[in-house]
Each structure stands twice: as C-alpha cells, then as structure tokens.
XYZ file of C-alpha atoms in Angstrom:
366
model
C 40.722 -10.605 -70.225
C 38.567 -13.274 -68.552
C 38.235 -17.008 -69.078
C 34.733 -18.201 -68.326
C 33.286 -21.624 -67.646
C 29.578 -21.472 -68.490
C 27.567 -24.427 -67.205
C 24.378 -25.168 -69.094
C 25.660 -23.014 -71.936
C 23.754 -24.982 -74.580
C 20.430 -24.236 -72.899
C 18.127 -21.318 -73.598
C 19.481 -18.651 -71.249
C 23.029 -20.023 -71.174
C 23.383 -19.996 -74.968
C 22.076 -16.450 -75.212
C 24.601 -15.442 -72.553
C 27.421 -17.097 -74.539
C 26.390 -15.199 -77.693
C 26.220 -11.953 -75.727
C 29.584 -12.413 -74.017
C 31.605 -13.419 -77.062
C 30.196 -10.503 -79.026
C 30.794 -7.927 -76.304
C 34.136 -9.289 -75.081
C 35.809 -10.812 -78.157
C 39.147 -11.228 -76.366
C 37.685 -13.390 -73.588
C 37.639 -17.180 -73.714
C 34.436 -19.108 -73.030
C 34.277 -22.807 -72.182
C 30.764 -24.283 -72.221
C 29.976 -27.369 -70.147
C 26.628 -28.995 -70.904
C 25.185 -32.485 -70.409
C 22.909 -32.009 -73.457
C 19.794 -33.294 -71.753
C 16.449 -32.630 -73.450
C 16.733 -28.818 -73.151
C 20.404 -28.518 -74.126
C 20.870 -28.007 -77.838
C 24.098 -27.639 -79.794
C 22.089 -25.863 -82.482
C 21.812 -22.970 -80.021
C 25.574 -22.434 -80.389
C 26.101 -22.941 -84.122
C 26.847 -19.263 -84.672
C 29.854 -19.355 -82.316
C 31.326 -22.730 -83.312
C 34.001 -21.149 -85.501
C 35.074 -18.695 -82.799
C 38.579 -19.688 -81.639
C 37.794 -18.405 -78.132
C 34.854 -20.790 -77.727
C 35.171 -24.404 -76.540
C 32.394 -26.920 -75.923
C 32.699 -29.802 -73.454
C 30.030 -32.472 -73.186
C 29.758 -33.396 -69.521
C 27.787 -33.280 -66.305
C 28.181 -30.698 -63.544
C 27.966 -33.568 -61.032
C 31.315 -34.827 -62.351
C 33.535 -32.963 -59.911
C 36.785 -34.322 -61.351
C 35.838 -33.095 -64.816
C 34.983 -29.620 -63.510
C 38.259 -29.426 -61.589
C 40.230 -30.360 -64.707
C 38.412 -27.721 -66.759
C 39.107 -25.040 -64.165
C 42.816 -25.925 -64.062
C 43.513 -26.700 -67.721
C 41.724 -23.599 -69.011
C 42.845 -21.254 -66.207
C 39.200 -20.419 -65.531
C 38.710 -17.302 -63.391
C 34.913 -16.954 -63.723
C 32.288 -19.673 -63.440
C 28.758 -18.718 -64.539
C 26.338 -21.403 -63.435
C 23.165 -21.723 -65.544
C 22.852 -25.515 -65.623
C 19.531 -26.512 -64.070
C 16.349 -28.428 -64.520
C 13.838 -25.600 -64.770
C 10.352 -26.656 -65.900
C 7.901 -26.593 -62.995
C 5.536 -29.141 -64.567
C 8.379 -31.631 -64.952
C 9.433 -31.045 -61.342
C 5.950 -32.031 -60.178
C 5.907 -35.325 -62.072
C 9.611 -36.141 -61.707
C 11.353 -34.223 -58.917
C 14.382 -36.530 -58.628
C 16.190 -34.964 -61.591
C 15.727 -31.512 -60.041
C 17.250 -32.579 -56.750
C 20.172 -34.232 -58.520
C 21.008 -31.418 -60.935
C 19.999 -28.288 -59.070
C 21.192 -29.238 -55.590
C 23.831 -31.927 -55.978
C 25.122 -30.433 -59.227
C 25.602 -27.012 -57.647
C 27.247 -28.630 -54.619
C 29.653 -30.484 -56.923
C 30.592 -27.242 -58.686
C 31.164 -25.473 -55.390
C 33.433 -28.261 -54.172
C 35.430 -28.142 -57.400
C 35.741 -24.353 -57.271
C 36.839 -24.397 -53.636
C 39.448 -27.088 -54.268
C 40.991 -25.356 -57.284
C 40.641 -21.706 -56.266
C 41.088 -21.875 -52.494
C 42.690 -25.135 -51.373
C 45.825 -25.190 -53.522
C 49.234 -23.861 -52.660
C 48.233 -20.469 -54.033
C 44.803 -18.954 -53.380
C 43.379 -17.433 -56.569
C 41.905 -14.170 -55.296
C 40.511 -13.064 -58.659
C 37.983 -15.871 -59.019
C 34.200 -15.508 -59.233
C 31.431 -18.094 -58.906
C 28.226 -16.572 -60.242
C 25.047 -18.515 -59.567
C 21.972 -17.900 -61.728
C 18.736 -18.378 -59.821
C 15.063 -17.499 -60.108
C 12.387 -15.320 -58.538
C 10.393 -18.485 -57.823
C 12.447 -19.101 -54.672
C 10.550 -16.223 -53.055
C 7.189 -17.960 -53.385
C 4.037 -16.215 -54.527
C 2.464 -12.763 -54.273
C -1.076 -11.467 -54.147
C -2.192 -8.833 -56.631
C -1.446 -6.048 -54.136
C 1.762 -7.325 -52.520
C 4.979 -5.382 -53.130
C 7.429 -7.007 -55.547
C 10.177 -9.361 -54.382
C 13.328 -7.693 -53.124
C 16.631 -9.349 -52.247
C 15.476 -9.318 -48.608
C 12.243 -11.203 -49.260
C 12.148 -14.441 -47.252
C 12.423 -17.620 -49.295
C 9.155 -19.582 -49.558
C 9.413 -21.977 -52.542
C 6.231 -23.807 -53.523
C 7.311 -26.394 -56.116
C 10.051 -29.037 -56.236
C 11.762 -26.868 -58.853
C 11.797 -23.692 -56.781
C 12.707 -25.621 -53.624
C 15.717 -27.144 -55.384
C 16.835 -23.718 -56.602
C 16.389 -22.257 -53.112
C 18.602 -25.015 -51.714
C 21.284 -24.289 -54.298
C 21.135 -20.558 -53.485
C 21.758 -21.356 -49.819
C 24.703 -23.609 -50.655
C 26.317 -20.837 -52.700
C 25.828 -18.387 -49.834
C 27.274 -20.888 -47.355
C 30.407 -21.460 -49.444
C 31.058 -17.729 -49.361
C 30.461 -17.200 -45.653
C 32.150 -20.428 -44.521
C 35.043 -20.814 -46.945
C 35.497 -17.366 -48.487
C 34.553 -18.367 -52.037
C 33.939 -15.248 -54.138
C 30.295 -15.655 -55.108
C 27.422 -13.604 -56.457
C 23.854 -14.738 -57.120
C 21.223 -13.264 -59.413
C 17.507 -14.007 -59.180
C 15.709 -13.338 -62.432
C 12.113 -13.123 -63.557
C 10.644 -15.212 -66.416
C 12.875 -15.071 -69.482
C 11.742 -15.172 -73.103
C 13.406 -14.797 -76.482
C 15.312 -16.821 -79.120
C 16.116 -20.508 -78.466
C 13.433 -20.839 -75.778
C 12.485 -24.509 -75.417
C 9.000 -25.011 -76.922
C 7.429 -26.487 -73.786
C 7.502 -23.052 -72.105
C 4.525 -20.688 -72.417
C 5.640 -18.149 -75.020
C 7.256 -20.507 -77.564
C 4.474 -23.043 -76.955
C 1.855 -20.468 -77.903
C 3.743 -19.447 -81.046
C 4.382 -22.992 -82.276
C 0.887 -24.197 -81.389
C -0.615 -21.371 -83.439
C 1.551 -22.413 -86.378
C 0.239 -25.984 -86.005
C -3.339 -24.807 -85.348
C -3.316 -26.537 -81.973
C -5.094 -25.518 -78.790
C -3.508 -22.801 -76.660
C -3.822 -24.297 -73.167
C -4.388 -21.849 -70.308
C -4.040 -23.066 -66.727
C -6.998 -22.220 -64.475
C -8.368 -18.741 -65.123
C -5.204 -17.501 -66.846
C -4.748 -14.682 -64.353
C -1.369 -15.874 -63.060
C 0.982 -12.900 -63.337
C 4.655 -13.028 -64.275
C 7.350 -10.398 -64.794
C 8.814 -11.054 -68.259
C 12.493 -10.409 -69.012
C 13.954 -10.477 -72.516
C 16.816 -12.954 -72.392
C 19.481 -10.571 -73.707
C 18.570 -8.106 -70.958
C 19.194 -10.939 -68.499
C 22.660 -11.499 -70.003
C 23.312 -7.771 -69.689
C 22.271 -7.829 -66.035
C 24.612 -10.732 -65.272
C 27.402 -8.873 -67.050
C 26.901 -5.908 -64.716
C 26.947 -8.191 -61.666
C 30.185 -9.817 -62.826
C 31.834 -6.490 -63.534
C 30.693 -4.455 -60.525
C 28.620 -6.616 -58.175
C 29.709 -6.904 -54.554
C 31.062 -10.303 -53.494
C 28.562 -12.315 -51.468
C 25.564 -10.286 -52.648
C 22.316 -11.263 -54.380
C 20.924 -9.135 -57.208
C 17.409 -9.236 -58.640
C 17.189 -8.911 -62.429
C 13.717 -8.127 -63.766
C 12.022 -6.881 -66.888
C 9.522 -4.414 -65.374
C 6.859 -6.226 -67.379
C 4.087 -7.823 -65.350
C 1.575 -9.661 -67.527
C -1.225 -12.110 -66.812
C -0.785 -15.373 -68.723
C -4.035 -14.944 -70.642
C -2.980 -11.469 -71.775
C 0.376 -12.838 -72.948
C -1.413 -15.435 -75.056
C -3.753 -12.853 -76.558
C -0.895 -10.456 -77.333
C 1.119 -13.156 -79.099
C -1.980 -14.245 -81.044
C -2.485 -10.718 -82.341
C 1.186 -10.382 -83.297
C 1.173 -13.646 -85.240
C -2.025 -12.644 -87.038
C -0.443 -9.325 -87.979
C 2.630 -11.088 -89.356
C 0.454 -13.388 -91.476
C -1.518 -10.402 -92.753
C 1.689 -8.563 -93.758
C 3.489 -11.547 -95.296
C 1.499 -13.835 -97.603
C 4.448 -16.227 -97.754
C 3.729 -17.289 -94.179
C 0.449 -18.896 -95.210
C 2.390 -20.950 -97.760
C 5.061 -21.948 -95.246
C 2.573 -22.750 -92.485
C -0.584 -23.990 -94.246
C -1.739 -25.686 -91.032
C -2.048 -22.341 -89.283
C -5.665 -21.848 -90.315
C -6.629 -19.667 -87.343
C -3.694 -17.317 -87.983
C -4.458 -17.152 -91.693
C -8.092 -16.340 -90.921
C -7.181 -13.919 -88.071
C -9.047 -16.061 -85.567
C -6.329 -17.343 -83.238
C -8.425 -16.494 -80.173
C -10.554 -19.517 -81.077
C -7.606 -21.766 -80.125
C -7.571 -20.624 -76.478
C -8.565 -23.507 -74.219
C -8.765 -23.415 -70.431
C -7.380 -26.500 -68.652
C -7.178 -27.656 -65.039
C -4.669 -25.622 -63.065
C -1.448 -27.319 -62.040
C -0.844 -28.200 -58.366
C 0.643 -25.419 -56.245
C 0.541 -22.889 -59.079
C 2.009 -19.602 -57.805
C -0.323 -16.689 -58.479
C 2.072 -13.833 -59.082
C 5.787 -13.135 -59.351
C 7.196 -9.625 -59.530
C 10.804 -8.478 -59.280
C 11.920 -5.275 -57.578
C 15.311 -4.608 -59.185
C 15.951 -1.326 -57.335
C 19.173 -2.614 -55.785
C 20.542 -3.741 -59.149
C 19.425 -0.495 -60.754
C 20.984 1.707 -58.076
C 24.237 -0.184 -57.524
C 24.969 -1.369 -61.052
C 23.008 0.955 -63.339
C 20.847 -1.872 -64.666
C 17.787 -1.084 -66.769
C 16.242 -3.529 -69.247
C 16.715 -2.331 -72.813
C 13.646 -4.079 -74.242
C 10.055 -3.285 -73.421
C 7.713 -6.250 -73.597
C 6.313 -4.892 -76.859
C 9.716 -4.744 -78.560
C 10.982 -7.981 -77.033
C 7.938 -10.072 -77.901
C 7.952 -8.743 -81.473
C 11.586 -9.848 -81.840
C 10.707 -13.237 -80.336
C 7.759 -13.901 -82.645
C 9.869 -12.887 -85.649
C 12.664 -15.236 -84.551
C 10.340 -18.242 -84.316
C 8.767 -17.486 -87.676
C 12.243 -17.326 -89.234
C 13.733 -20.364 -87.466
C 11.269 -23.164 -88.109
C 14.026 -25.750 -88.599
C 15.317 -25.144 -85.071
C 12.048 -25.604 -83.215
C 10.774 -28.380 -85.475
C 13.909 -30.433 -84.790
C 13.376 -29.937 -81.054
C 9.703 -30.836 -81.165
C 9.937 -33.904 -83.430
C 12.859 -35.403 -81.521
C 15.272 -35.459 -84.445
C 17.764 -33.326 -82.553
C 17.793 -35.690 -79.581
C 18.321 -38.630 -81.920
C 21.369 -36.829 -83.322
C 22.678 -36.165 -79.815
C 22.272 -39.833 -78.917
C 24.315 -40.815 -81.961
C 27.061 -38.265 -81.283
C 27.458 -38.905 -77.551
C 26.929 -42.631 -77.012
C-alpha cells in the first residue's frame, strides 16, 4: 500500500491521475496539494470527494514547511509532481509565474523531500519523487527529424519549456548529488476530460458550441503527438511501479497530427454528434455551424505566436521496452470520448469560462 502526495492534483492531468489511481489502487491513500490558481478546479475531483482515502489540501508547493508537514503527518512515500504553469501563450506574456512555480516550486518540493526522507535520523529508502515534465524541453523538430528520445539534448524555446527544463535538471541533480530516489517522465500533448478550455482541443469544441471562430496559428501545420490523458496516467503508473531510479521515461501517444487537421477532425465529429442527436441543437442553439454541418466556415487563420515550435514527436521505445507501455487509446477513440465528455459536461466548462468557479474559489479560500 502506498501513500501519495499529488501536487497540482486539481488540474487537468493531475485530477485524471487521481481518478485513475484511486480506482486502480483502492487501498492506497492520496493527498492532493493544489493552490487552485486559474487552472486548478475542485470540480475536477467531485467524484472522489467521498472516498475516505482521498484528502485535499489547499496550498502552494513553494510553501516548504507545509510540504514537509504533509510528508510527515501522512507518512507519504511517493510524491507525484504535476503542479506547473503550462500554457505557452501565458508564458510569453507573463513569464514570472512560470519561473516561480515551475522552477522555485520544484526546488521547494525537492528541499522538503530531502529533509524528510534523507536528512532525519532514519533514511526512508522506500521513497519516490516522480517529476512530470514535457516533450517541449527538447525543442522543435523538422518534418523529417527522428522523434525525441530520452537522450535528445534539451533545447527549450519558450519561457514555459525553459522553466520545465530547469526543473528537470534540478530533479536530476537532487538524485545524483543527494541520493533522492527520483524518476522523470516527459509526455507529449495531453487531451481528454477536464482539459482547461484555453488549450487547443477543448477550445475548438467549446468555440464550435458558441459558434465562435476557430483560431489557427500561422499555417496550421504545427505537428504535435497527442496522448489521451488516461494513457498518460497509465504510463506514470508503470514508471512508479517498475521504473529505474534516476531515469527519464518518454510517454507518448503515437499520434502525430497537424493542428489544422485536429481542428477539422473535431469539427466533423461535432457535426456528426449533432446529426445523430437532435437534442444537441436544442441545448446549444448558438451552434449554428454545427447544426448546419458547416463548422469549417469557423476556421480562421491568425498571426503565429512568437517562437512557435514546428513539431514535437515522442519516441517511447525505452518506456515500451522496459515497462511494457503502450497507449490504449488511438486518436480516433480518444478524441471521440473527449468530444462526448464536453457535450455531456456543459456545466463544468461553462463555469470555468464564465469565471463563476473562480469567484467560488475566492469566497472559499480568502
């Protein structure tokens, strides 16, 4: 039986990991630490609130004393670190928050883990600090370049990816210098339930439902490897169970898609759902293009963002060979599940988009 501290567990990927873990390992205890900034949402965890093995703590990963107390009081043996600022556009306009959370926050966690697990009277050999990172630390690829491996040199191109690269290096250093038991996973672009609506896939879905433009940066030929979020949780599970201490593992979806093709595929799926279910036109009367099977008319090309990486692609051979990892969802099955989830969970994304959820958070955590 494990006791996990999951940082950023109210965010998109973190919350999906919490759902996955509590379902697969019902005897384990999970403590979630989240600052509930704009992307953290308690509504992501409603389904586990009644689970006696789940505890939520509102707090910041930069609060080292708080993290130390959680590690000690809950006898934490595994720390899974998701908490991060992650939107590239926001990192371009406001990089300070990315430096603070992604670098200083990770450093604070490492210091707390070292103090509790290594510096006490008894060294806790069974601990694990798992750091969740991104493929963006590797930089960009041309159309013909081989995919990123764990040996690819780091070459981050945005404040976001640079801050994640720095945190990766800190985690590595705490293993090699102090002997902290660490693993790191670098994942490709995630998608699925609870994805914050500013990101591409949920933005396209919700904009279609509001009959708004579908903005495409540049020529739309930027390529990403898309990973269904539950497959990411599964990959992390394998790393925690069987990954070698001190190692990095790439977790990918084997699904490279150009942004414009993603938008077109989602548009077709939404149109198909509207054609099959007449109730959708009643629930979303604004979605004229979807009702009329003309969502392609919403596609609008906009000026590309600064430093936009052209292509990411994950080579997960190491993770496949060492841990037996294979994604369970194809892009076709995963995106169908995602579209269905957004159509069936309007209250969730509307509360995020109209700010009502953040107003509730402000009232609860003054």
